[in-house]
Coordinates of N, CA, C and O in Angstrom, one line a residue:
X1 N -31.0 -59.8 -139.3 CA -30.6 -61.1 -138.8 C -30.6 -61.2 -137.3 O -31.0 -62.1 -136.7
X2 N -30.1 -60.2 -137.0 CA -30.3 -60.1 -135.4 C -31.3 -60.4 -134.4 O -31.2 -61.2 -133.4
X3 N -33.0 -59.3 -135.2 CA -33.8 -59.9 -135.0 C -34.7 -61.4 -135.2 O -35.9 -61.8 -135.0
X4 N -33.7 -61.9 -135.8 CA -34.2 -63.6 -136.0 C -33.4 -64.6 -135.3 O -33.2 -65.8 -135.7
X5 N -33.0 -63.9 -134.4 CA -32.5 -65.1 -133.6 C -33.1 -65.2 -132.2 O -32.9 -66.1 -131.4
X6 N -34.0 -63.6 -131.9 CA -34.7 -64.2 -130.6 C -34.4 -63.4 -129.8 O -35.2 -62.8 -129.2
X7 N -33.1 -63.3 -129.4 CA -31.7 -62.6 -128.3 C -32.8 -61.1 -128.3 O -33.5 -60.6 -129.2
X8 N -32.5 -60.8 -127.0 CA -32.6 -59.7 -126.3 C -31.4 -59.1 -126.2 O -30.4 -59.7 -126.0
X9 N -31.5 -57.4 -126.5 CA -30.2 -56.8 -127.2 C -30.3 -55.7 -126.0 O -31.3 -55.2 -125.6
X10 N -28.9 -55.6 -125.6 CA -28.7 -54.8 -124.0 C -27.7 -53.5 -124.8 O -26.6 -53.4 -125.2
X11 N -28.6 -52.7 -124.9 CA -27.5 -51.6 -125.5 C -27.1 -50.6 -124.7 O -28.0 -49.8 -124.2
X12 N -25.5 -50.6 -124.4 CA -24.8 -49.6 -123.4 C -24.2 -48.7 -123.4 O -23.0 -48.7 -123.5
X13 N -25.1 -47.5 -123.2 CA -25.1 -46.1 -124.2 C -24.7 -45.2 -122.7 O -25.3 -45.3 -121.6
X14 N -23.6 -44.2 -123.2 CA -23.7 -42.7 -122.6 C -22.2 -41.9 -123.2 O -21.0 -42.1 -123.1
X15 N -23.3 -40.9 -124.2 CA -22.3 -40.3 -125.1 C -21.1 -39.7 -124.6 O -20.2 -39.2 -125.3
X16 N -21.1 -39.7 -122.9 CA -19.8 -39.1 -122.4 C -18.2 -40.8 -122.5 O -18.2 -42.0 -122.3
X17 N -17.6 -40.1 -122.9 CA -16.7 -41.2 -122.7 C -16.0 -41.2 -121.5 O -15.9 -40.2 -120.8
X18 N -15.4 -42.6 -121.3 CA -14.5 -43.0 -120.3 C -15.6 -43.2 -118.9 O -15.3 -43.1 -117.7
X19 N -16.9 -43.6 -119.3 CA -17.8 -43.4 -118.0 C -17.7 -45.8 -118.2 O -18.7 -46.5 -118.2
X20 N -17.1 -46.0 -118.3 CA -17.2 -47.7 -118.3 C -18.2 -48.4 -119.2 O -18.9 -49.3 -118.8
X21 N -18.2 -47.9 -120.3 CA -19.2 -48.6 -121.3 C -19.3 -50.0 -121.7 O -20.3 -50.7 -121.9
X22 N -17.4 -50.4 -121.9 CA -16.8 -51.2 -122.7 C -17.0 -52.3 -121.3 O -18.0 -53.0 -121.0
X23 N -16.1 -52.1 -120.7 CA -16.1 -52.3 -119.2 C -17.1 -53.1 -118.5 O -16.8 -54.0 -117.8
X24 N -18.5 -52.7 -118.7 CA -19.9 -52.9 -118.7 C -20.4 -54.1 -119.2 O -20.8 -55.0 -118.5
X25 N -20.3 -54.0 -121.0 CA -20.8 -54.5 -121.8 C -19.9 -55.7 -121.8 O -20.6 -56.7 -121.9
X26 N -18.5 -55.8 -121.7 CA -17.6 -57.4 -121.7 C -18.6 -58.0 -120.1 O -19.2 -59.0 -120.1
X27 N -18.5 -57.4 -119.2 CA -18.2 -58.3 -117.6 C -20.2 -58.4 -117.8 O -20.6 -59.6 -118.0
X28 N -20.9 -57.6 -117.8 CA -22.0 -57.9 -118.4 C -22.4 -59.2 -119.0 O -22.8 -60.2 -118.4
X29 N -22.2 -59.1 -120.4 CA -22.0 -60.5 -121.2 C -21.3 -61.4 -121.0 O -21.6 -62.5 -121.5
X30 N -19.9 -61.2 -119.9 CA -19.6 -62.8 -119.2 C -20.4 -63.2 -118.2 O -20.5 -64.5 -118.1
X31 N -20.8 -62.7 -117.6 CA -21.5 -63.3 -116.4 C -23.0 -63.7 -116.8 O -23.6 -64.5 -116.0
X32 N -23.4 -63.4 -117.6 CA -24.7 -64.1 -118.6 C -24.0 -65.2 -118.8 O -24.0 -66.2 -118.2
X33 N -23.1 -65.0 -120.1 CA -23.0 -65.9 -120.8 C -23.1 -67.1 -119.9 O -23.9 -68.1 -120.1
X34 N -22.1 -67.0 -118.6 CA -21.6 -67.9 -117.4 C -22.9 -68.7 -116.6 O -22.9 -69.8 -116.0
X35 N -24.1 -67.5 -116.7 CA -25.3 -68.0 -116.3 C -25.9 -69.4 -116.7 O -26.3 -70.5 -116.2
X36 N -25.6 -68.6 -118.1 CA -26.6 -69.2 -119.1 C -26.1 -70.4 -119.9 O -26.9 -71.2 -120.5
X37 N -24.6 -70.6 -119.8 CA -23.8 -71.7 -120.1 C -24.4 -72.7 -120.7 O -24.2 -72.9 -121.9
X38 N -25.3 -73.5 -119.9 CA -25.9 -75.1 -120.0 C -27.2 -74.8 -120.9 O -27.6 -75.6 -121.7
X39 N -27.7 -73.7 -120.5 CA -29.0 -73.6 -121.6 C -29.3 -74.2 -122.8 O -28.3 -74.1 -123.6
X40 N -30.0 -74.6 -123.3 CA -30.5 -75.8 -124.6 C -31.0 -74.7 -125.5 O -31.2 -74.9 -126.7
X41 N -31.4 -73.1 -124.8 CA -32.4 -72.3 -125.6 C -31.3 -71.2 -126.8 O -31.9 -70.3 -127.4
X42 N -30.2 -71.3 -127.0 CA -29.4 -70.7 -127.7 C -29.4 -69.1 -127.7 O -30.3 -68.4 -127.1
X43 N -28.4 -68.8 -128.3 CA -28.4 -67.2 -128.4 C -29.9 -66.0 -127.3 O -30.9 -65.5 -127.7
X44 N -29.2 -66.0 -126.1 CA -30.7 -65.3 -125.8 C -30.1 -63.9 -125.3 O -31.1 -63.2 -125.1
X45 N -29.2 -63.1 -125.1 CA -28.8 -61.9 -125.0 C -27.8 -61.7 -126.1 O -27.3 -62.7 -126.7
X46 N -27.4 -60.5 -126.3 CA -26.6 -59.6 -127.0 C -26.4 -58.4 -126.2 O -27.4 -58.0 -125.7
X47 N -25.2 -57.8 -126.0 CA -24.7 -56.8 -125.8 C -23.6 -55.8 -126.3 O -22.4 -55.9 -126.4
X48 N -24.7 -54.9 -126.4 CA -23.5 -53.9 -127.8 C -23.2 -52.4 -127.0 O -24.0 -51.6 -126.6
X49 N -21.8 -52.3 -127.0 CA -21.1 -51.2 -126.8 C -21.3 -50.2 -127.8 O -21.2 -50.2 -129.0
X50 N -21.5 -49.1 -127.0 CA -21.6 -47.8 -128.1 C -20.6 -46.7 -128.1 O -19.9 -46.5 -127.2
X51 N -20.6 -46.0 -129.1 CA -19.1 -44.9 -128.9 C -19.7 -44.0 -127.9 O -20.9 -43.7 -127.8
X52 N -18.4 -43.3 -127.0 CA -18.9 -41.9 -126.2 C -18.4 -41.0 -126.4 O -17.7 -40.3 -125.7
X53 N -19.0 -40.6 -127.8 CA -19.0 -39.2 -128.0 C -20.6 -38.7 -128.9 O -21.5 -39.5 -129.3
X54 N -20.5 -37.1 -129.1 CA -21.6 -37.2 -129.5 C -21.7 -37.0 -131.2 O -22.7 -36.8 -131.8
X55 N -20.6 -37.2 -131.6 CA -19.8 -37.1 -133.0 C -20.5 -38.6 -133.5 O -21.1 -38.4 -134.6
X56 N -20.6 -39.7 -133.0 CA -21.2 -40.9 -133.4 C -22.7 -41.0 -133.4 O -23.4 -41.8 -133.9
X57 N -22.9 -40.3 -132.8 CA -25.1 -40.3 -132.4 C -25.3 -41.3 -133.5 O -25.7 -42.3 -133.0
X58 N -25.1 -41.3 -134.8 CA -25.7 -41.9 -135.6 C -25.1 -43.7 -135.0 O -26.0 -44.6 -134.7
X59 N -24.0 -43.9 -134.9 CA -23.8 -45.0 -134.6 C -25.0 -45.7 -133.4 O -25.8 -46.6 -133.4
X60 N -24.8 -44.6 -132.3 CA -25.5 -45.2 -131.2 C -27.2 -45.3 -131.3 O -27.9 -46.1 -130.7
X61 N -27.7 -44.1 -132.4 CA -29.3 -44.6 -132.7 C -29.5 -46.1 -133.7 O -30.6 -46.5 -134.1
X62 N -28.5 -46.4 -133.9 CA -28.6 -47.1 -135.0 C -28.5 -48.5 -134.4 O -29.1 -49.4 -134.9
X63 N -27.6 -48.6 -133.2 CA -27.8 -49.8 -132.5 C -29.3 -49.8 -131.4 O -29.9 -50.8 -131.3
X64 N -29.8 -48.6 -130.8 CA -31.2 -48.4 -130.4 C -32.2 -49.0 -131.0 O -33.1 -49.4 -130.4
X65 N -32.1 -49.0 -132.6 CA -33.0 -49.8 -133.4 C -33.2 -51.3 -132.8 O -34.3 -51.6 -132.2
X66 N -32.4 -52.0 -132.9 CA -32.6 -53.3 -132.4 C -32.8 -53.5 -130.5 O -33.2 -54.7 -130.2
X67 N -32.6 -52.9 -129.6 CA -32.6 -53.3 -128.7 C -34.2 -53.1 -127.8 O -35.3 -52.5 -128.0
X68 N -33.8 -53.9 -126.8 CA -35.1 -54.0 -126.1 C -34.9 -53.3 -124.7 O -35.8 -53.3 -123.9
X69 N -33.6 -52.7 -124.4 CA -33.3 -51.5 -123.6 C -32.2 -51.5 -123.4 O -31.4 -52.1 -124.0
X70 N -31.9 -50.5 -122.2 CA -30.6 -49.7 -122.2 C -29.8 -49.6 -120.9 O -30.3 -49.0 -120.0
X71 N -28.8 -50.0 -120.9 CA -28.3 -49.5 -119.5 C -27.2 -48.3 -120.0 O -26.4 -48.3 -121.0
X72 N -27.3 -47.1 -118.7 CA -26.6 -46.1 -118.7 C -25.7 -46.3 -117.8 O -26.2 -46.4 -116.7
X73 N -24.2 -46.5 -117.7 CA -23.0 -46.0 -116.9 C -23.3 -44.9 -116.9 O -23.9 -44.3 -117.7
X74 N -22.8 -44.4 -115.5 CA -22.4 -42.7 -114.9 C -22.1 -43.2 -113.4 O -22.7 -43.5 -112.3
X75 N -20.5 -43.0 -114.2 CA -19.9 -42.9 -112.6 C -20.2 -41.4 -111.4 O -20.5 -40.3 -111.8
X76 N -19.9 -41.7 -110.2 CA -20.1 -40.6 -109.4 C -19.2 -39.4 -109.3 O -18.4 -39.1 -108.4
X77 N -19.5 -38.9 -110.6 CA -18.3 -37.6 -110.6 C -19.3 -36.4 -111.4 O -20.0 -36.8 -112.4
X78 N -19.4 -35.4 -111.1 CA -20.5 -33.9 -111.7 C -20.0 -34.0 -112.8 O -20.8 -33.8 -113.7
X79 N -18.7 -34.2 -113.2 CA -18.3 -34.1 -114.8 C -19.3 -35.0 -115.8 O -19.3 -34.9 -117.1
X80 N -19.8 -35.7 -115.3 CA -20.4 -36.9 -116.2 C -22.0 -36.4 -115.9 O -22.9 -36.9 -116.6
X81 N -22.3 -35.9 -115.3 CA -23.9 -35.7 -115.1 C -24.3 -34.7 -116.3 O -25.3 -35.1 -116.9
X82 N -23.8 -33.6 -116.7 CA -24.5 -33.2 -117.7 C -24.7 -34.2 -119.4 O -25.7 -34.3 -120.1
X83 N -23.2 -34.6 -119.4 CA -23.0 -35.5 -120.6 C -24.6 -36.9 -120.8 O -25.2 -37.3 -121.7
X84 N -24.6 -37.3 -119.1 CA -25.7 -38.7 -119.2 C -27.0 -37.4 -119.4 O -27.2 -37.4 -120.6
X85 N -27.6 -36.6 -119.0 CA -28.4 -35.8 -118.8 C -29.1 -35.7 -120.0 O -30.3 -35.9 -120.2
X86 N -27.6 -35.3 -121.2 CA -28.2 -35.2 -122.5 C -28.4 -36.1 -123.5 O -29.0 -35.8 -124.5
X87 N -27.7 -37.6 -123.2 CA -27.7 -38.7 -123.6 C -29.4 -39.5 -123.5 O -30.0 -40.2 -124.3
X88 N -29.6 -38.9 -122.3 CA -31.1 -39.6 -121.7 C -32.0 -39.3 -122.7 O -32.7 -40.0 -123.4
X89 N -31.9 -37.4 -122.4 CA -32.7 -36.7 -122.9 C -33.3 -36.3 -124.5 O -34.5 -36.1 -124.8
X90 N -32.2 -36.2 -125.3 CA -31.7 -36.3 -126.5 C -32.1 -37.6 -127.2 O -33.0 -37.7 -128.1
X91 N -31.5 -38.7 -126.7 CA -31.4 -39.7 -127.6 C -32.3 -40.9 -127.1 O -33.1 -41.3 -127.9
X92 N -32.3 -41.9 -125.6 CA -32.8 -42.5 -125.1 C -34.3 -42.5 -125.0 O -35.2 -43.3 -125.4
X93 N -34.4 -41.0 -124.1 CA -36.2 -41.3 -124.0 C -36.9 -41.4 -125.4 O -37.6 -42.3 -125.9
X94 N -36.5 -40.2 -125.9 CA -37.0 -40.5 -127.4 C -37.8 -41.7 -128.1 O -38.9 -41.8 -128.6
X95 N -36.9 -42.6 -128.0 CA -36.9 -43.8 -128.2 C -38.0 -44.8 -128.0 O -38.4 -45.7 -128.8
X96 N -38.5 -44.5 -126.2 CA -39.0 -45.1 -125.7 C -38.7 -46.6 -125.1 O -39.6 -47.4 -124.9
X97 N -37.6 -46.8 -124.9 CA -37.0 -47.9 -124.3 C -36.9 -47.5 -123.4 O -36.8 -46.3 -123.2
X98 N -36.8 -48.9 -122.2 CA -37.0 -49.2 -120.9 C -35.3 -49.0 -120.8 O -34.5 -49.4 -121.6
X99 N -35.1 -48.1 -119.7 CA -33.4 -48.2 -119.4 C -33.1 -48.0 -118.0 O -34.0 -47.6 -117.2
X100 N -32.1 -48.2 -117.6 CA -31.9 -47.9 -116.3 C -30.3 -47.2 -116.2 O -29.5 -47.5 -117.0
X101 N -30.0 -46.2 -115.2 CA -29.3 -45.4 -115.2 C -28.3 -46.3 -114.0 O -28.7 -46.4 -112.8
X102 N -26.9 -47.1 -114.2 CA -26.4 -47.9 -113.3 C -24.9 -47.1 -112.9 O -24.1 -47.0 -113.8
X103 N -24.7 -46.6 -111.9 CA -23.4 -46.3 -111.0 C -22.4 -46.9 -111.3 O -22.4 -48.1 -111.3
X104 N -20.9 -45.9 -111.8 CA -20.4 -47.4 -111.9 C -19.0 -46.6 -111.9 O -18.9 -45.4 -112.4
X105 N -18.0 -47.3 -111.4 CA -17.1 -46.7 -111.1 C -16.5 -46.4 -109.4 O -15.5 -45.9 -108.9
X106 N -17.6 -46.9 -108.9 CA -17.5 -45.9 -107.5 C -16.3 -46.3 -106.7 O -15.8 -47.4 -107.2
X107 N -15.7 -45.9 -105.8 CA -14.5 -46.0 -105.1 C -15.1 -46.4 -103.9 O -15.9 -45.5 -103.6
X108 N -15.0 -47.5 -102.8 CA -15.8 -47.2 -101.5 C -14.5 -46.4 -100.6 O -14.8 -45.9 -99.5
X109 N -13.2 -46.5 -101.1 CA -12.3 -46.2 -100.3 C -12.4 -44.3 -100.2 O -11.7 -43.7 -99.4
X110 N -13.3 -43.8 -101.1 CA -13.6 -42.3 -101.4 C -14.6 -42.0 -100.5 O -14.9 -40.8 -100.4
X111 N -15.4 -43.0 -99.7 CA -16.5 -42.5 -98.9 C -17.7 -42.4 -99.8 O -17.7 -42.3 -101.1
X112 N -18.9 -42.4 -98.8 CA -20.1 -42.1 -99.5 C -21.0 -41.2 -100.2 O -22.1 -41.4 -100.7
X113 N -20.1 -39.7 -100.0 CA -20.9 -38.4 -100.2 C -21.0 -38.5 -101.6 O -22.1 -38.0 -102.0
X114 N -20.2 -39.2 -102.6 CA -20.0 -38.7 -104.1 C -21.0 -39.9 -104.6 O -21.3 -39.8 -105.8
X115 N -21.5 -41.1 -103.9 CA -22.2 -41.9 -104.4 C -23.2 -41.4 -104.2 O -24.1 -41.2 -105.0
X116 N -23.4 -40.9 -102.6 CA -25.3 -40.7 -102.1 C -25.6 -39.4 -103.3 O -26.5 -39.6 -104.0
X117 N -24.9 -38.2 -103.5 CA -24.7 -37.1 -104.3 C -25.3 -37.7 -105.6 O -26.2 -37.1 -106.1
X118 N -24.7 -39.0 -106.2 CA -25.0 -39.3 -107.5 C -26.4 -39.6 -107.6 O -27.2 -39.2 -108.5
X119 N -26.7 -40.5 -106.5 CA -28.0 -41.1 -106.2 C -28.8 -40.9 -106.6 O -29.4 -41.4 -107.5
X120 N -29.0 -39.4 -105.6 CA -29.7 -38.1 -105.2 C -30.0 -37.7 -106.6 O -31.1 -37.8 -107.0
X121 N -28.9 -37.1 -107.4 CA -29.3 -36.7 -109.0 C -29.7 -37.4 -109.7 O -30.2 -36.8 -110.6
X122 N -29.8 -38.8 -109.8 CA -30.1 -39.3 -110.4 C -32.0 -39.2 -110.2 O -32.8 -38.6 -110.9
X123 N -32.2 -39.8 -109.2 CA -33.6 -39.9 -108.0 C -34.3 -38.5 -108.7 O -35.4 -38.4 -109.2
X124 N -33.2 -37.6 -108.6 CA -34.0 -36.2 -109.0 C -34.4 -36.3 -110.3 O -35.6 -36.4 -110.5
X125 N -33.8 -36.2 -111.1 CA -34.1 -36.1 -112.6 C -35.4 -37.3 -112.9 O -36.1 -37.2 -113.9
X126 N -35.9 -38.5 -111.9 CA -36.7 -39.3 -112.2 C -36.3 -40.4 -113.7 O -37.1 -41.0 -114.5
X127 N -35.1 -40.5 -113.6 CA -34.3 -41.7 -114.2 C -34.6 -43.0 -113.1 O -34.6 -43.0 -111.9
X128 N -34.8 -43.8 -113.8 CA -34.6 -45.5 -113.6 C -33.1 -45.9 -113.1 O -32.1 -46.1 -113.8
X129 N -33.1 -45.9 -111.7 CA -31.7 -46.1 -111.3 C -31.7 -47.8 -110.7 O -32.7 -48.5 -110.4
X130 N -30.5 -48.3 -110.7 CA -30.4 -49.9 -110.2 C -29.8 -49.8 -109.4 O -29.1 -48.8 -109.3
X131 N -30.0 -50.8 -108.3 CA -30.0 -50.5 -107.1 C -28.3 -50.8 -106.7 O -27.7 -50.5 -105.7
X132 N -27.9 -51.9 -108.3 CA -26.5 -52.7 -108.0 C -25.4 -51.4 -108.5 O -25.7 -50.7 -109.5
X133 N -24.7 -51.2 -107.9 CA -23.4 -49.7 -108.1 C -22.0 -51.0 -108.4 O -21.6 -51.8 -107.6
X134 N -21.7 -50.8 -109.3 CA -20.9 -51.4 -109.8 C -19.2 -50.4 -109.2 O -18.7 -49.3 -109.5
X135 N -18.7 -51.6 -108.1 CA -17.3 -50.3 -107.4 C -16.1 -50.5 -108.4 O -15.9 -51.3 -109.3
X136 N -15.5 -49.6 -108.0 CA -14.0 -49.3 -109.0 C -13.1 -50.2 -108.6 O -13.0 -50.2 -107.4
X137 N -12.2 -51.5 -109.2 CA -11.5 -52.1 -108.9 C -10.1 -51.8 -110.3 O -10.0 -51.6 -111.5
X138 N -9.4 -51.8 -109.3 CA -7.8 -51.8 -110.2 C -7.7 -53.6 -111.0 O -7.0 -53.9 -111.9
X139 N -8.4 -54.3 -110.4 CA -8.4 -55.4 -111.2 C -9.1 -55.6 -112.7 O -8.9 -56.2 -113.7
X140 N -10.0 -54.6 -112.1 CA -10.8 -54.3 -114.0 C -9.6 -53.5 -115.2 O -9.5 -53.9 -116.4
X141 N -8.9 -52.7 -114.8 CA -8.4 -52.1 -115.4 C -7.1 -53.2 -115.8 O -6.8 -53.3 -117.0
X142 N -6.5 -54.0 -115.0 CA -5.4 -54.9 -115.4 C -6.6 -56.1 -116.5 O -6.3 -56.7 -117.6
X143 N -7.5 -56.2 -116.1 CA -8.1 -57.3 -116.6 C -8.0 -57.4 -117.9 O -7.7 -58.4 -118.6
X144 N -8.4 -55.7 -118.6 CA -8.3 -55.5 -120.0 C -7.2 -55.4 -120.7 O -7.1 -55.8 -121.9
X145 N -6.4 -55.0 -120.0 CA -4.9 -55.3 -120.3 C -4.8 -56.9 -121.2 O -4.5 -57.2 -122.3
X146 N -5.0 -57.5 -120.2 CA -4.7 -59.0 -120.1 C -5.6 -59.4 -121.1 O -5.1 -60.2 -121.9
X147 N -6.8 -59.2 -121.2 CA -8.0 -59.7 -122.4 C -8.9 -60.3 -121.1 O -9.6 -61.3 -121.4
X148 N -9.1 -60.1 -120.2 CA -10.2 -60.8 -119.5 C -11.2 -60.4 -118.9 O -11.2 -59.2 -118.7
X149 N -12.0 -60.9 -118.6 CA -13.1 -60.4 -118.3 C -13.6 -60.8 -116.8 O -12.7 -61.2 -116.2
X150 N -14.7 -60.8 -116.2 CA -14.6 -60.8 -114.6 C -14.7 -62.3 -114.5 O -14.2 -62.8 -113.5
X151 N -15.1 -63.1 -115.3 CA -15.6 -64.8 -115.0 C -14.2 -65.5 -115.1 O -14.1 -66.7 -114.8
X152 N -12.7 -64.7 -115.5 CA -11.7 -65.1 -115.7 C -10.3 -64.9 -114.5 O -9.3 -65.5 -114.3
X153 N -11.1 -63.7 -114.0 CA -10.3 -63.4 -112.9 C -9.8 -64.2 -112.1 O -10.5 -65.2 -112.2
X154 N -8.4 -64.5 -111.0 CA -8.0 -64.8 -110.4 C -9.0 -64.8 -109.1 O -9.8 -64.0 -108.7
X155 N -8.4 -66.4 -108.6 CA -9.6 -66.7 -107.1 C -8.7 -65.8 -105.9 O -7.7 -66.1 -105.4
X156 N -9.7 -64.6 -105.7 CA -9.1 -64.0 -104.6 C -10.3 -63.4 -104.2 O -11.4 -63.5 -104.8
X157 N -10.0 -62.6 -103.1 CA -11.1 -61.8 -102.4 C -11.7 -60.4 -103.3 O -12.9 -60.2 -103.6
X158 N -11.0 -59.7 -103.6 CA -10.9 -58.4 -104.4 C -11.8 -59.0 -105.7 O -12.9 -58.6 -105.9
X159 N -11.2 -60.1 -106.7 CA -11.6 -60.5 -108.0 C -13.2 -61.0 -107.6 O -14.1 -60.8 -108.3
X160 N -13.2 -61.6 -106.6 CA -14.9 -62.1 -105.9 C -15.7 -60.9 -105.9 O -16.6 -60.9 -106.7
X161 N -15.6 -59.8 -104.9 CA -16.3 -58.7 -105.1 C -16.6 -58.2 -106.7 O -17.7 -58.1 -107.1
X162 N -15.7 -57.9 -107.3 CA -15.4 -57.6 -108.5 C -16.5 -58.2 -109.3 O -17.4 -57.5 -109.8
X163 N -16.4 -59.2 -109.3 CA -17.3 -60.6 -110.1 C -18.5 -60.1 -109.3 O -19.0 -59.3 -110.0
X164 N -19.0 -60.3 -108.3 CA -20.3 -60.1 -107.8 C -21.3 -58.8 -108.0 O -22.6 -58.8 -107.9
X165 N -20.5 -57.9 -108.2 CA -21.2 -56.4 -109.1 C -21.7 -56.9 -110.4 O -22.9 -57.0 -110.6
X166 N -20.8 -57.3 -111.1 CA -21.9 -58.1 -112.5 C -23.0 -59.1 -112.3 O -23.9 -59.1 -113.1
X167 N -23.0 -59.9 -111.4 CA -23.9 -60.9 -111.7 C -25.0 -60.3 -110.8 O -26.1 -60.6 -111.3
X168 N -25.2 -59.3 -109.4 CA -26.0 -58.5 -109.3 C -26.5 -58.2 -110.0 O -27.7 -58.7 -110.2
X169 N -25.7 -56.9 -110.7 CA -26.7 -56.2 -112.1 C -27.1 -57.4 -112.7 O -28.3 -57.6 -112.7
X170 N -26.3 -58.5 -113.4 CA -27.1 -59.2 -114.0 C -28.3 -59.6 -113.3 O -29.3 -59.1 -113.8
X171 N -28.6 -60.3 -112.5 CA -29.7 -60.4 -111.5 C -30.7 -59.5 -111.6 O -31.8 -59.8 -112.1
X172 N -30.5 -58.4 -111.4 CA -31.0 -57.4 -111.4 C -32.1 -57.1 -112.5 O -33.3 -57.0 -112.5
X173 N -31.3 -57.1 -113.4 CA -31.9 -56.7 -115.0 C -32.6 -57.6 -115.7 O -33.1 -57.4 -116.8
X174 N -32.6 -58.9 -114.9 CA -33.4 -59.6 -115.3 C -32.6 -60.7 -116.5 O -33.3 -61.4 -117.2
X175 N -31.3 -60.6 -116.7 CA -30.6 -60.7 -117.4 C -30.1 -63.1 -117.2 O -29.0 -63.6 -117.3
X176 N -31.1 -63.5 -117.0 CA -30.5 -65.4 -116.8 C -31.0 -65.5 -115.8 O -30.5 -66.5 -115.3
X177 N -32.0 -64.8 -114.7 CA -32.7 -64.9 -113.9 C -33.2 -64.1 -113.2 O -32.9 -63.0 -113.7
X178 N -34.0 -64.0 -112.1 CA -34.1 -62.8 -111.1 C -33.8 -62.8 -110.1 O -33.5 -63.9 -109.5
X179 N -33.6 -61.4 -109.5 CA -33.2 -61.7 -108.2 C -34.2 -62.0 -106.9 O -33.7 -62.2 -105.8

């Protein structure tokens, strides 16, 4: 059924957990959705959240079936680079889908060593990296609390940045327009 509606399916995979999957996939699909609002062309993305562990693989190849690519979370921390490494390796390339490996989490108030560091590894391994680095905001974390998502946030300075990481990547990805 999925495949008969047309929609382009964004599946947001890395079997490590707690790397912002969920996180991703809501502020993601609001800021489309928000793009895409007035459109006459109906249903044109989908984005599906995948579990992060490797206990589910089946779940997550099973949403792979339908999608037309992939974005990877991995925030800038060494604990998460082996976990995405094997996610890529293992289950993604395999596949042959187009994906890109997106930063996310980052702190700017931590400095730049642990982002350029992530970069760097990423760059190395010859992963598809985006150029948009999605930063760590304590407003994300209250947001979910609350049920909201970034298009709902409060008008402030912090919630604006916040908001502008998604619609980047969206930009980016080609996701309701280009950049």
């Amino acid at each position: 059924m999925l495949q008969e509606t047309g929609a382009r399916v964004h599946v947001i995979a890395n079997q490590k957990g707690g790397v912002g999957k969920t996180t991703t996939t809501l502020n993601l699909g609001a800021v489309v959705a928000d793009v895409l609002k007035n459109s006459k062309d109906g249903l044109q993305h989908v984005f599906i959240d995948t579990p992060g562990s490797l206990q589910d693989e089946n779940l997550l190849l099973e949403a792979l079936k339908y999608a037309h690519d992939v974005i990877v979370p991995m925030p800038p921390e060494g604990l998460a680079f082996d976990p995405t490494a094997r996610t890529i390796a293992k289950v993604i390339e395999p596949t042959g889908l187009p994906y890109k490996v997106v930063i996310n989490n980052w702190d700017p108030r931590d400095g730049t060593a642990d982002l350029v560091d992530t970069q760097e590894y990423i760059d190395a391994q010859g992963w598809p990296r985006a150029e948009t680095v999605i930063r760590r905001y304590k407003v994300h974390t209250r947001a979910s609390v609350e049920g909201k998502v970034v298009t709902q946030y409060a008008k402030n300075r912090v919630a604006m940045e916040a908001r502008e990481d998604f619609f980047r990547l969206a930009l980016e990805m080609g996701y309701g327009g280009r950049a």
